[in-house]
Amino acid sequence: MSTAICPGSFDPVTMGHLDVIARCAKIFDNVIVCVSHNSTKSQPMFTVEEKLSMLNKVLKRFPNVQVDCSQGLLAEYSKKYDQPVLVKGLRAASDFEYEFQMNLINKRINPSLETMFLTASEEFTFLSSSVVREMAMYDADLHGLVPDEIIEDIRLKAKEWRAK
Ligand code: PNS
């Protein structure tokens, strides 16, 4: 049984994330989408529970995809699974430098952990969660940027943030 772990902040999940996860679900028997903490990023817009809820809504149509979260190191979390592969999406060469470093650190913690990269589909290379958050703060149209099922969740959250 092959297992992929797709980690990320998912603040919020975008069409770019969904594209990578859907492609992963075709390649691997099981895919674990793991909401993790990125300490280099500023205060998240969504709580872990909100991120899990949005991911569950979006991913329920994939029978071999499960959603989970981890508060600690990803390489430690990955030890729960037998020979898992970390799968990351790469949008541009600039993503590679950071991901290459992460791969080396993760391997140091868990030497049997492999990382694979999927290049982003062309139409999503511009897309990031931060672009979505920015658009949402201006109450802009989010269709095509995030899955339709979570547009209302994001719109309501952005309204909450604007009122702060
Ligand atoms: O979507 P992101 O923010 O690019 O995802 C990055 C993430 C959350 C996968 C990364 O920051 C991560 O692995 N966080 C968990 C802590 C960890 O293991 N850090 C790497 C070793 S320092």
PDB file of N, CA and C and ligand atoms in Angstrom, residues 7-10 17 36-39 41 72-75 88 98-99 102 105-106 109, ligand 1:
ATOM      1  N   PRO A   7       1.501  17.774   2.931  1.00  0.00           N
ATOM      2  CA  PRO A   7       1.412  18.713   4.046  1.00  0.00           C
ATOM      3  C   PRO A   7       1.250  20.154   3.573  1.00  0.00           C
ATOM      4  N   GLY A   8       0.771  20.995   4.462  1.00  0.00           N
ATOM      5  CA  GLY A   8       0.683  22.416   4.112  1.00  0.00           C
ATOM      6  C   GLY A   8       0.000  23.202   5.190  1.00  0.00           C
ATOM      7  N   SER A   9       0.053  24.533   5.062  1.00  0.00           N
ATOM      8  CA  SER A   9      -0.665  25.396   6.006  1.00  0.00           C
ATOM      9  C   SER A   9      -2.141  25.468   5.633  1.00  0.00           C
ATOM     10  N   PHE A  10      -2.449  25.396   4.348  1.00  0.00           N
ATOM     11  CA  PHE A  10      -3.841  25.405   3.855  1.00  0.00           C
ATOM     12  C   PHE A  10      -4.650  26.537   4.488  1.00  0.00           C
ATOM     13  N   HIS A  17      -3.741  23.669  -4.510  1.00  0.00           N
ATOM     14  CA  HIS A  17      -3.591  22.530  -3.584  1.00  0.00           C
ATOM     15  C   HIS A  17      -4.439  21.359  -4.069  1.00  0.00           C
ATOM     16  N   SER A  36      -0.409  21.444   8.801  1.00  0.00           N
ATOM     17  CA  SER A  36       0.748  21.614   9.685  1.00  0.00           C
ATOM     18  C   SER A  36       0.986  23.092   9.944  1.00  0.00           C
ATOM     19  N   HIS A  37       1.799  23.350  10.962  1.00  0.00           N
ATOM     20  CA  HIS A  37       2.072  24.739  11.328  1.00  0.00           C
ATOM     21  C   HIS A  37       3.361  25.205  10.658  1.00  0.00           C
ATOM     22  N   ASN A  38       3.286  26.359  10.010  1.00  0.00           N
ATOM     23  CA  ASN A  38       4.482  26.948   9.413  1.00  0.00           C
ATOM     24  C   ASN A  38       4.894  28.138  10.264  1.00  0.00           C
ATOM     25  N   SER A  39       5.924  27.940  11.078  1.00  0.00           N
ATOM     26  CA  SER A  39       6.291  28.978  12.060  1.00  0.00           C
ATOM     27  C   SER A  39       6.902  30.207  11.390  1.00  0.00           C
ATOM     28  N   LYS A  41       5.458  31.773   8.982  1.00  0.00           N
ATOM     29  CA  LYS A  41       4.363  32.613   8.486  1.00  0.00           C
ATOM     30  C   LYS A  41       3.681  33.356   9.637  1.00  0.00           C
ATOM     31  N   GLY A  72       3.429  19.126  15.394  1.00  0.00           N
ATOM     32  CA  GLY A  72       4.883  19.013  15.560  1.00  0.00           C
ATOM     33  C   GLY A  72       5.621  18.947  14.238  1.00  0.00           C
ATOM     34  N   LEU A  73       6.788  18.314  14.292  1.00  0.00           N
ATOM     35  CA  LEU A  73       7.609  18.175  13.084  1.00  0.00           C
ATOM     36  C   LEU A  73       6.981  17.150  12.140  1.00  0.00           C
ATOM     37  N   LEU A  74       6.972  17.499  10.889  1.00  0.00           N
ATOM     38  CA  LEU A  74       6.364  16.630   9.876  1.00  0.00           C
ATOM     39  C   LEU A  74       7.105  15.288   9.758  1.00  0.00           C
ATOM     40  N   ALA A  75       8.413  15.340   9.881  1.00  0.00           N
ATOM     41  CA  ALA A  75       9.208  14.119   9.747  1.00  0.00           C
ATOM     42  C   ALA A  75       8.911  13.147  10.900  1.00  0.00           C
ATOM     43  N   LYS A  88       5.054  17.452  -2.344  1.00  0.00           N
ATOM     44  CA  LYS A  88       4.927  18.910  -2.311  1.00  0.00           C
ATOM     45  C   LYS A  88       4.706  19.413  -3.730  1.00  0.00           C
ATOM     46  N   TYR A  98      13.614  26.448  -1.111  1.00  0.00           N
ATOM     47  CA  TYR A  98      13.058  26.235   0.231  1.00  0.00           C
ATOM     48  C   TYR A  98      12.701  24.759   0.433  1.00  0.00           C
ATOM     49  N   GLU A  99      12.041  24.179  -0.572  1.00  0.00           N
ATOM     50  CA  GLU A  99      11.592  22.785  -0.455  1.00  0.00           C
ATOM     51  C   GLU A  99      12.779  21.821  -0.409  1.00  0.00           C
ATOM     52  N   MET A 102      13.991  21.927   3.122  1.00  0.00           N
ATOM     53  CA  MET A 102      13.043  21.189   3.975  1.00  0.00           C
ATOM     54  C   MET A 102      13.247  19.683   3.833  1.00  0.00           C
ATOM     55  N   ILE A 105      16.297  18.596   5.786  1.00  0.00           N
ATOM     56  CA  ILE A 105      16.053  18.618   7.236  1.00  0.00           C
ATOM     57  C   ILE A 105      15.170  17.423   7.615  1.00  0.00           C
ATOM     58  N   ASN A 106      14.117  17.193   6.819  1.00  0.00           N
ATOM     59  CA  ASN A 106      13.200  16.086   7.108  1.00  0.00           C
ATOM     60  C   ASN A 106      13.930  14.745   7.050  1.00  0.00           C
ATOM     61  N   ILE A 109      15.874  14.005  10.168  1.00  0.00           N
ATOM     62  CA  ILE A 109      15.034  13.555  11.286  1.00  0.00           C
ATOM     63  C   ILE A 109      14.517  12.140  11.039  1.00  0.00           C
TER      64      ILE A 109
HETATM   65  O1  PNS B   1       1.819  25.480   2.936  1.00  0.00           O
HETATM   66  P1  PNS B   1       3.193  25.749   3.531  1.00  0.00           P
HETATM   67  O2  PNS B   1       3.137  26.866   4.541  1.00  0.00           O
HETATM   68  O3  PNS B   1       4.227  25.990   2.471  1.00  0.00           O
HETATM   69  O4  PNS B   1       3.601  24.404   4.278  1.00  0.00           O
HETATM   70  C1  PNS B   1       4.813  24.350   4.998  1.00  0.00           C
HETATM   71  C2  PNS B   1       4.741  23.246   6.059  1.00  0.00           C
HETATM   72  C3  PNS B   1       3.589  23.520   7.009  1.00  0.00           C
HETATM   73  C4  PNS B   1       4.573  21.920   5.368  1.00  0.00           C
HETATM   74  C5  PNS B   1       6.098  23.291   6.828  1.00  0.00           C
HETATM   75  O5  PNS B   1       6.268  24.544   7.450  1.00  0.00           O
HETATM   76  C6  PNS B   1       6.192  22.165   7.855  1.00  0.00           C
HETATM   77  O6  PNS B   1       6.591  21.063   7.517  1.00  0.00           O
HETATM   78  N1  PNS B   1       5.824  22.455   9.137  1.00  0.00           N
HETATM   79  C7  PNS B   1       5.857  21.504  10.212  1.00  0.00           C
HETATM   80  C8  PNS B   1       7.128  21.693  11.071  1.00  0.00           C
HETATM   81  C9  PNS B   1       8.306  21.063  10.360  1.00  0.00           C
HETATM   82  O7  PNS B   1       8.402  19.866  10.257  1.00  0.00           O
HETATM   83  N2  PNS B   1       9.237  21.915   9.848  1.00  0.00           N
HETATM   84  C10 PNS B   1      10.345  21.455   9.042  1.00  0.00           C
HETATM   85  C11 PNS B   1      11.572  21.230   9.833  1.00  0.00           C
HETATM   86  S1  PNS B   1      12.229  22.709  10.507  1.00  0.00           S
END
